[in-house]
CSV table of C-alpha atoms in Angstrom, one decimal:
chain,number,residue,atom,x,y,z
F,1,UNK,CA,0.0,0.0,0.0
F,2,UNK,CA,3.3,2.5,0.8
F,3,UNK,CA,4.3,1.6,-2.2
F,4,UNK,CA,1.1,2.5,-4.3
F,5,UNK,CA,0.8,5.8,-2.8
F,6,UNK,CA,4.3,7.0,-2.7
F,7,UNK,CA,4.0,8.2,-5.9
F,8,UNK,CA,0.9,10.0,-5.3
F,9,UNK,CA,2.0,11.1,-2.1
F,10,UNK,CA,5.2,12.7,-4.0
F,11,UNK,CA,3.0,14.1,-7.0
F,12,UNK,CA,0.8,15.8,-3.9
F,13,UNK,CA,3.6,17.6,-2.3
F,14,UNK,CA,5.2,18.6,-5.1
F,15,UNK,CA,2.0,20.4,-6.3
F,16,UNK,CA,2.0,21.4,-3.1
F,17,UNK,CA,5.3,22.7,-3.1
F,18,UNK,CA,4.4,24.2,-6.9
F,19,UNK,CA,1.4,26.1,-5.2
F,20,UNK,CA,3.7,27.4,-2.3
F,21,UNK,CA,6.6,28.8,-5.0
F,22,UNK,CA,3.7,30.4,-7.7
F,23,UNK,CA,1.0,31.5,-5.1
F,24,UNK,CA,3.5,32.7,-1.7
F,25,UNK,CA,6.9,33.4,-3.0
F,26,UNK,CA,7.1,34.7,-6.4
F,27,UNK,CA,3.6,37.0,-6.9
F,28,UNK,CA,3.8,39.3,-3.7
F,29,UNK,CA,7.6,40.9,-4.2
F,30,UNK,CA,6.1,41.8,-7.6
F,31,UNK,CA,3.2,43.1,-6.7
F,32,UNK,CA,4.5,45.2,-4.3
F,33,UNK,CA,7.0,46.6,-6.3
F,34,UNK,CA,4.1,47.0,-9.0
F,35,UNK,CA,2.6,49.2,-6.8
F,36,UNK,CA,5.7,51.0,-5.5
F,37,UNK,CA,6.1,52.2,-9.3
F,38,UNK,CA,2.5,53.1,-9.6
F,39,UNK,CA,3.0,55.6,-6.8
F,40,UNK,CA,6.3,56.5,-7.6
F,41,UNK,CA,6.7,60.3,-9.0
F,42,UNK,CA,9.9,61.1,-11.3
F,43,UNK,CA,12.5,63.1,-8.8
F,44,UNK,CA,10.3,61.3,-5.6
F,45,UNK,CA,12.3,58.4,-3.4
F,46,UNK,CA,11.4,55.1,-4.0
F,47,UNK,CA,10.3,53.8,-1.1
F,48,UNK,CA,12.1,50.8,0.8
F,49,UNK,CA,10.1,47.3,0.7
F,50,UNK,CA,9.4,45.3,3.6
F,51,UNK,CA,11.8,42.6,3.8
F,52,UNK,CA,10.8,39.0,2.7
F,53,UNK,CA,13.0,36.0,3.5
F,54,UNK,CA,11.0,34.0,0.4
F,55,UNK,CA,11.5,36.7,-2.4
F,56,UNK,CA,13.5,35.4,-5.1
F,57,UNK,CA,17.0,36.8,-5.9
F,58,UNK,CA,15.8,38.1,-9.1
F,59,UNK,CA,13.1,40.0,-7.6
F,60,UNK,CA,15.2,41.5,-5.6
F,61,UNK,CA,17.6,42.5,-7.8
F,62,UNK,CA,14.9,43.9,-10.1
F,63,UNK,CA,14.0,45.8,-7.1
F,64,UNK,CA,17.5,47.6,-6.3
F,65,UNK,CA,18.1,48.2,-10.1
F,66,UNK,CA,14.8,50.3,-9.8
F,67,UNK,CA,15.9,52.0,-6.2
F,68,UNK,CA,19.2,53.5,-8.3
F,69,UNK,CA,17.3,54.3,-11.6
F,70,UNK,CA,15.0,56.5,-9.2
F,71,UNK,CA,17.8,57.9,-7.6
F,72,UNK,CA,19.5,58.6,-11.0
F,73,UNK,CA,16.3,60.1,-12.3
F,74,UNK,CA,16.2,62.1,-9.1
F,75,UNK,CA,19.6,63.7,-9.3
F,76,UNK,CA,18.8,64.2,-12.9
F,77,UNK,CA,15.9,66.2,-12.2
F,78,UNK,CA,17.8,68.1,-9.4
F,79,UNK,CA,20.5,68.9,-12.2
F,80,UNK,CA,18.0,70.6,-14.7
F,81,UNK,CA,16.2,72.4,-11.6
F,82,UNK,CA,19.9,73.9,-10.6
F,83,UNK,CA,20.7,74.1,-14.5
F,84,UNK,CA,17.3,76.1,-15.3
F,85,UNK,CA,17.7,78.6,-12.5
F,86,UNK,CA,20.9,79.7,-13.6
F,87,UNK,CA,19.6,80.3,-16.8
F,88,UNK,CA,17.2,82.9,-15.4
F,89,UNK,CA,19.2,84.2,-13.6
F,90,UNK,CA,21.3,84.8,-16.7
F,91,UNK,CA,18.6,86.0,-18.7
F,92,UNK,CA,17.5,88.5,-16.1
F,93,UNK,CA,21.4,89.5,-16.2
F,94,UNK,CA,21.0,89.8,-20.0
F,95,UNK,CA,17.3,92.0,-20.6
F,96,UNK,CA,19.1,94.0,-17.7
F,97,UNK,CA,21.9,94.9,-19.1
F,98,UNK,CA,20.0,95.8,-22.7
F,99,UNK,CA,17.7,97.9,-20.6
F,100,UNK,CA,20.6,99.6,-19.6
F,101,UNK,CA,21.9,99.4,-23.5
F,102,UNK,CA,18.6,101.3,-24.3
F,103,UNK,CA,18.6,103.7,-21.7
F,104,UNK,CA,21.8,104.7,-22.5
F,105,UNK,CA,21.1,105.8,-25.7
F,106,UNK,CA,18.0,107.3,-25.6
F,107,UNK,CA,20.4,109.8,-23.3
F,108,UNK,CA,22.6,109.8,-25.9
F,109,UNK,CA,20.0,111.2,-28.1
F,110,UNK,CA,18.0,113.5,-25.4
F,111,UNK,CA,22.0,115.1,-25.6
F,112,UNK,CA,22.8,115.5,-28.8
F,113,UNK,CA,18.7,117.0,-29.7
F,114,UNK,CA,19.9,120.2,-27.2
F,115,UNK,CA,23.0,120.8,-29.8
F,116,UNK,CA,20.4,121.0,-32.5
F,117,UNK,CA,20.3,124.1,-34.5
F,118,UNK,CA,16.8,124.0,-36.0
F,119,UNK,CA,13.4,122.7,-35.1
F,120,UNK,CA,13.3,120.1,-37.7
F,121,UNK,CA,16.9,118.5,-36.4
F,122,UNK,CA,15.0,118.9,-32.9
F,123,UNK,CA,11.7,117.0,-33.9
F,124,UNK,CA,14.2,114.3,-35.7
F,125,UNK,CA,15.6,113.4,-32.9
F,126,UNK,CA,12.9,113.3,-30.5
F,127,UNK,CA,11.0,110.8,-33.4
F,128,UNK,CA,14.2,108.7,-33.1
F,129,UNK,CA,13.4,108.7,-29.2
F,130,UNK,CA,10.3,107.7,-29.5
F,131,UNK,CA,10.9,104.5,-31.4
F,132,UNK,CA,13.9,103.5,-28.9
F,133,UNK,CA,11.3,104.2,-26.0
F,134,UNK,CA,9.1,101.6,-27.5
F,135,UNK,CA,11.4,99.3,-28.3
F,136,UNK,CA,12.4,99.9,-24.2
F,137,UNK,CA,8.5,99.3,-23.4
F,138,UNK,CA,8.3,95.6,-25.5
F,139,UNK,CA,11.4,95.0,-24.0
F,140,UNK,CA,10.2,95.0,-20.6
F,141,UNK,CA,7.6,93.4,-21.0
F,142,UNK,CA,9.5,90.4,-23.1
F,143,UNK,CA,11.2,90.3,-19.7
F,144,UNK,CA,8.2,89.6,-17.8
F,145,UNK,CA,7.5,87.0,-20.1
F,146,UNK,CA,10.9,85.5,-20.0
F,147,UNK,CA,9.9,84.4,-16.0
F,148,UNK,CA,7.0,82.2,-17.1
F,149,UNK,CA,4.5,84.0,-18.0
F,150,UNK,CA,2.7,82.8,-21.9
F,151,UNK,CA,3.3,85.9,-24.1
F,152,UNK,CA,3.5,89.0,-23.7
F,153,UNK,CA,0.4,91.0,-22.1
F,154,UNK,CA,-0.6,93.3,-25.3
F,155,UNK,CA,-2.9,95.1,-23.1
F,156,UNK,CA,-0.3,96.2,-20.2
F,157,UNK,CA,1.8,96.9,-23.0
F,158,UNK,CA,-0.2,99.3,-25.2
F,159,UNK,CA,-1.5,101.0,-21.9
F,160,UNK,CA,2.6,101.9,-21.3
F,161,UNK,CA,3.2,103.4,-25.0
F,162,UNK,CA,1.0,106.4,-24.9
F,163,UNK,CA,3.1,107.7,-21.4
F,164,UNK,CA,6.1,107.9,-23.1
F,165,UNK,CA,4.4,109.1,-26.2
F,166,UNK,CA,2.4,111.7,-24.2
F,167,UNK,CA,5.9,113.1,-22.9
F,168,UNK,CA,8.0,113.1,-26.0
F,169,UNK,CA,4.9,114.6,-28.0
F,170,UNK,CA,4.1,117.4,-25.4
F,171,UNK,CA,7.7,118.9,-26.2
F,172,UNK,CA,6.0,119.5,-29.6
F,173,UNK,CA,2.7,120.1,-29.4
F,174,UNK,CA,0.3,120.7,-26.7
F,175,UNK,CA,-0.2,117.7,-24.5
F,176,UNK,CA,-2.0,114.6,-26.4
F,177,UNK,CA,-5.1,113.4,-25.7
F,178,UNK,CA,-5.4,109.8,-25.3
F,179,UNK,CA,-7.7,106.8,-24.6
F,180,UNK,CA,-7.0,103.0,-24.4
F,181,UNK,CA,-9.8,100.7,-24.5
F,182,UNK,CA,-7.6,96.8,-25.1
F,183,UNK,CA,-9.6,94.0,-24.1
F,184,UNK,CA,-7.2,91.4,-22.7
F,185,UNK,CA,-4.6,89.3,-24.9
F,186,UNK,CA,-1.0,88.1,-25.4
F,187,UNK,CA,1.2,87.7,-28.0
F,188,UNK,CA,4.5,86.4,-29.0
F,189,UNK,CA,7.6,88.7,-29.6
F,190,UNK,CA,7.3,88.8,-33.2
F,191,UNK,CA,3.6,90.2,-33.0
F,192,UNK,CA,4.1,92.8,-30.0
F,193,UNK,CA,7.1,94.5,-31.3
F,194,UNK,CA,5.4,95.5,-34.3
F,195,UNK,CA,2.5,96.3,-32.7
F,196,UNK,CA,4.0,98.5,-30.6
F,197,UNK,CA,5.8,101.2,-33.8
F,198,UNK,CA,2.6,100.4,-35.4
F,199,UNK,CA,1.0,102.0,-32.6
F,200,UNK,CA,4.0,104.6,-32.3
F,201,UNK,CA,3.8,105.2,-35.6
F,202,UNK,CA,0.2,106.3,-35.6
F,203,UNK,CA,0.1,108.3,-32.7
F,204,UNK,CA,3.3,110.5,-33.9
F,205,UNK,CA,1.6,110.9,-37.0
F,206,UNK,CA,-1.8,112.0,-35.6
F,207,UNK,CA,0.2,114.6,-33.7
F,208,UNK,CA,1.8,115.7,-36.5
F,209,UNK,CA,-1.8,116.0,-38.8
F,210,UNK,CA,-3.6,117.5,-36.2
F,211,UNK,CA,-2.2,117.9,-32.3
F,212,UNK,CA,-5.7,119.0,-31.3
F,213,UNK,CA,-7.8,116.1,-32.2
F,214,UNK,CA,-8.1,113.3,-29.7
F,215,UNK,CA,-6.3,109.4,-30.2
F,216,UNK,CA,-8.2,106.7,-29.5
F,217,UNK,CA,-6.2,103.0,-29.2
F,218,UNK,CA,-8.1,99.5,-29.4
F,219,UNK,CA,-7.4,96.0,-29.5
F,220,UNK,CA,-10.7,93.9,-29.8
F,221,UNK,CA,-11.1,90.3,-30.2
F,222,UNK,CA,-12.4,89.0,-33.7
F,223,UNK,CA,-15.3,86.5,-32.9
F,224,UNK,CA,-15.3,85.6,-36.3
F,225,UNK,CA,-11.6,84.6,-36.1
F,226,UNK,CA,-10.6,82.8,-33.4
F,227,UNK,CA,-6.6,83.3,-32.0
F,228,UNK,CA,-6.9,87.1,-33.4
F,229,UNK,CA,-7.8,90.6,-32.1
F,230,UNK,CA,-8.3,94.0,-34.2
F,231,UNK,CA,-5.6,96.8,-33.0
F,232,UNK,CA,-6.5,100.2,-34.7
F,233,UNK,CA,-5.7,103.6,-33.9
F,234,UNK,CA,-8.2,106.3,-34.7
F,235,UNK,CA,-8.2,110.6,-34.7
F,236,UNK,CA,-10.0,112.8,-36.7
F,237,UNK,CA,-7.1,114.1,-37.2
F,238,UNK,CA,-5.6,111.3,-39.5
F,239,UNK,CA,-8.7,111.9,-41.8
F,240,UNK,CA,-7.4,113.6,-44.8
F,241,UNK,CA,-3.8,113.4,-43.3
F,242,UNK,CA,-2.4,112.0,-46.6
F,243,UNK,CA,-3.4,115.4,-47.9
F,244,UNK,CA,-2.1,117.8,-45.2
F,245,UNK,CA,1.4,116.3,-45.4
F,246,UNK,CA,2.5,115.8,-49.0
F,247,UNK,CA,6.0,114.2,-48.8
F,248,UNK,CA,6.2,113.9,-45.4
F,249,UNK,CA,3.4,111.1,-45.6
F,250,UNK,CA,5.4,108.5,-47.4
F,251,UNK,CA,7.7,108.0,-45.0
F,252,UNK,CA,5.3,106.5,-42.3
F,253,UNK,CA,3.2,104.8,-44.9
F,254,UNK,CA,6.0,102.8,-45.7
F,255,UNK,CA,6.7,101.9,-42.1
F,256,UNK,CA,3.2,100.8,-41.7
F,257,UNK,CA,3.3,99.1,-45.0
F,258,UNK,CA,6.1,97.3,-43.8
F,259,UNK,CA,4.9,96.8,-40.2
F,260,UNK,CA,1.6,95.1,-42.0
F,261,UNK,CA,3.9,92.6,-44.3
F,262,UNK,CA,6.2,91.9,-41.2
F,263,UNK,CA,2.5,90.6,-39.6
F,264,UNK,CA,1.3,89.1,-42.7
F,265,UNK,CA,-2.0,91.0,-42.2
F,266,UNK,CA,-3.7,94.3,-44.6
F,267,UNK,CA,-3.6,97.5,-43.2
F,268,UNK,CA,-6.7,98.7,-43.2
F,269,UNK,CA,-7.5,102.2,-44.0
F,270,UNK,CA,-10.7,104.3,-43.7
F,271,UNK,CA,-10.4,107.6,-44.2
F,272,UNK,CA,-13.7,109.0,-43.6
F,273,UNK,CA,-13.4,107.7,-39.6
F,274,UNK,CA,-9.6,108.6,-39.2
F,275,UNK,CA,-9.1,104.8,-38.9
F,276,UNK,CA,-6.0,102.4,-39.2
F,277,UNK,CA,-6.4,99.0,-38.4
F,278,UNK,CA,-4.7,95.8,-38.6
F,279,UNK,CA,-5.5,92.0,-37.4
F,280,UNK,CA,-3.0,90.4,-34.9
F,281,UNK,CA,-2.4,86.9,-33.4
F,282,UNK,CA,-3.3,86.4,-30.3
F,283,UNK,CA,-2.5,83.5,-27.6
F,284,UNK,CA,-5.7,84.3,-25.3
């Protein structure tokens, strides 16, 4: 009879012993380090597993081969924190130092101007001011973007031109009236800076048509054209202005011209309201 059920007594335990290896050894080490890396965040610490005296040597080698690739992703993700940082903090060093640049020569110009021996040298070189104060405004604002920030804010943007302008202008004319009415809306480098001497453009040459007449300055969003906005300029005092200044004229038609090609958008002209307009992209 011992001998009959030997062999079945040795098939059962080594089911048995099959059972103990697949169900109790091998399948919890894995699925606790399955559910380690589920949790597991890149840069976190991979946490330590309980130890298990029937965990199989593979398992546990899988299991420290993970513990140093977290560490390695870790100190990887430490490096490009430490690494990004000091690329701000060189970029601020940078857009401060070309603030600087700019402010230096708009002095320069402010200094020669007073050795200018007619009016027409005088109002040259306050135009030339005018343009590098702009450029001064985007660039400030191109450093706010630079810290995180999608775009550049059109609307803070345009609402800082017409200071500057209203400054530079008054040493010409009587002080400029002006109004602002920008819904909010950002844009990339390449769209504010034109923006900005379109804007500059059109104010200077409203002053120069007729200092008098009041400048209004919008930027609307185009519902019929998603990812756009409508900037335009408007004075009565640009109706007609064509006209009034002959020669003068071309010069700023061909900065707007070019301004418009630079944005790959019309200019859009209407003469009877005094009205320049041109659509821009937009982020939001």
């Amino acid at each position: 009879l011992v001998t009959m059920l030997m062999p079945l007594g040795m098939w059962l335990l080594a089911v048995l012993l099959s059972w103990l290896v697949v169900a109790r050894i091998l399948p919890p080490p894995i699925q606790q380090l399955r559910r380690r890396m589920a949790l597991y965040r890149p840069g976190d610490a991979l946490t330590k597993p309980a130890a298990s005296v029937f965990a199989a040597q593979e398992v546990v080698t899988l299991d420290e081969m993970m513990e140093r690739l977290a560490d390695n992703v870790a100190a990887d993700k430490a490096a490009l924190a430490d690494g990004l940082e000091a690329q701000r903090a060189l970029t601020r060093e940078v857009h401060h130092r070309v603030k600087n640049n700019l402010q230096i020569i708009a002095s320069l110009i402010s200094l020669h101007s007073r050795d200018a021996t007619s009016d027409v040298e005088t109002r040259a070189y306050r135009a030339i001011q005018r343009r590098v104060d702009a450029l001064a405004v985007v660039h400030r604002h191109l450093h706010a973007e630079s810290e995180g920030a999608a775009g550049i804010a059109l609307g803070t943007m345009l609402s800082d031109l017409p200071v500057g302008l209203r400054h530079s202008l008054a040493l010409d004319h009587q002080p400029v009236a002006t109004s602002i009415h920008v819904e909010p809306a950002r844009a990339v480098q390449d769209v504010a800076l034109p923006a900005a001497f379109f804007v500059t453009e059109l104010v200077e040459l409203a002053v120069h048509c007729d200092a008098d007449s009041p400048i209004n300055i919008q930027l609307a969003h185009n519902a019929d054209r998603p990812g756009t906005a409508t900037l335009s300029v408007t004075s009565s005092g640009l109706n007609g202005c064509a006209q009034r200044m002959g020669d003068r004229y071309g010069s700023y038609e061909r900065v707007l011209t070019g301004l418009s090609r630079q944005l790959r958008q019309p200019l859009v002209i209407d003469e009877d309201l005094g009205c320049y307009a041109i659509v821009v992209p937009v982020i939001g």
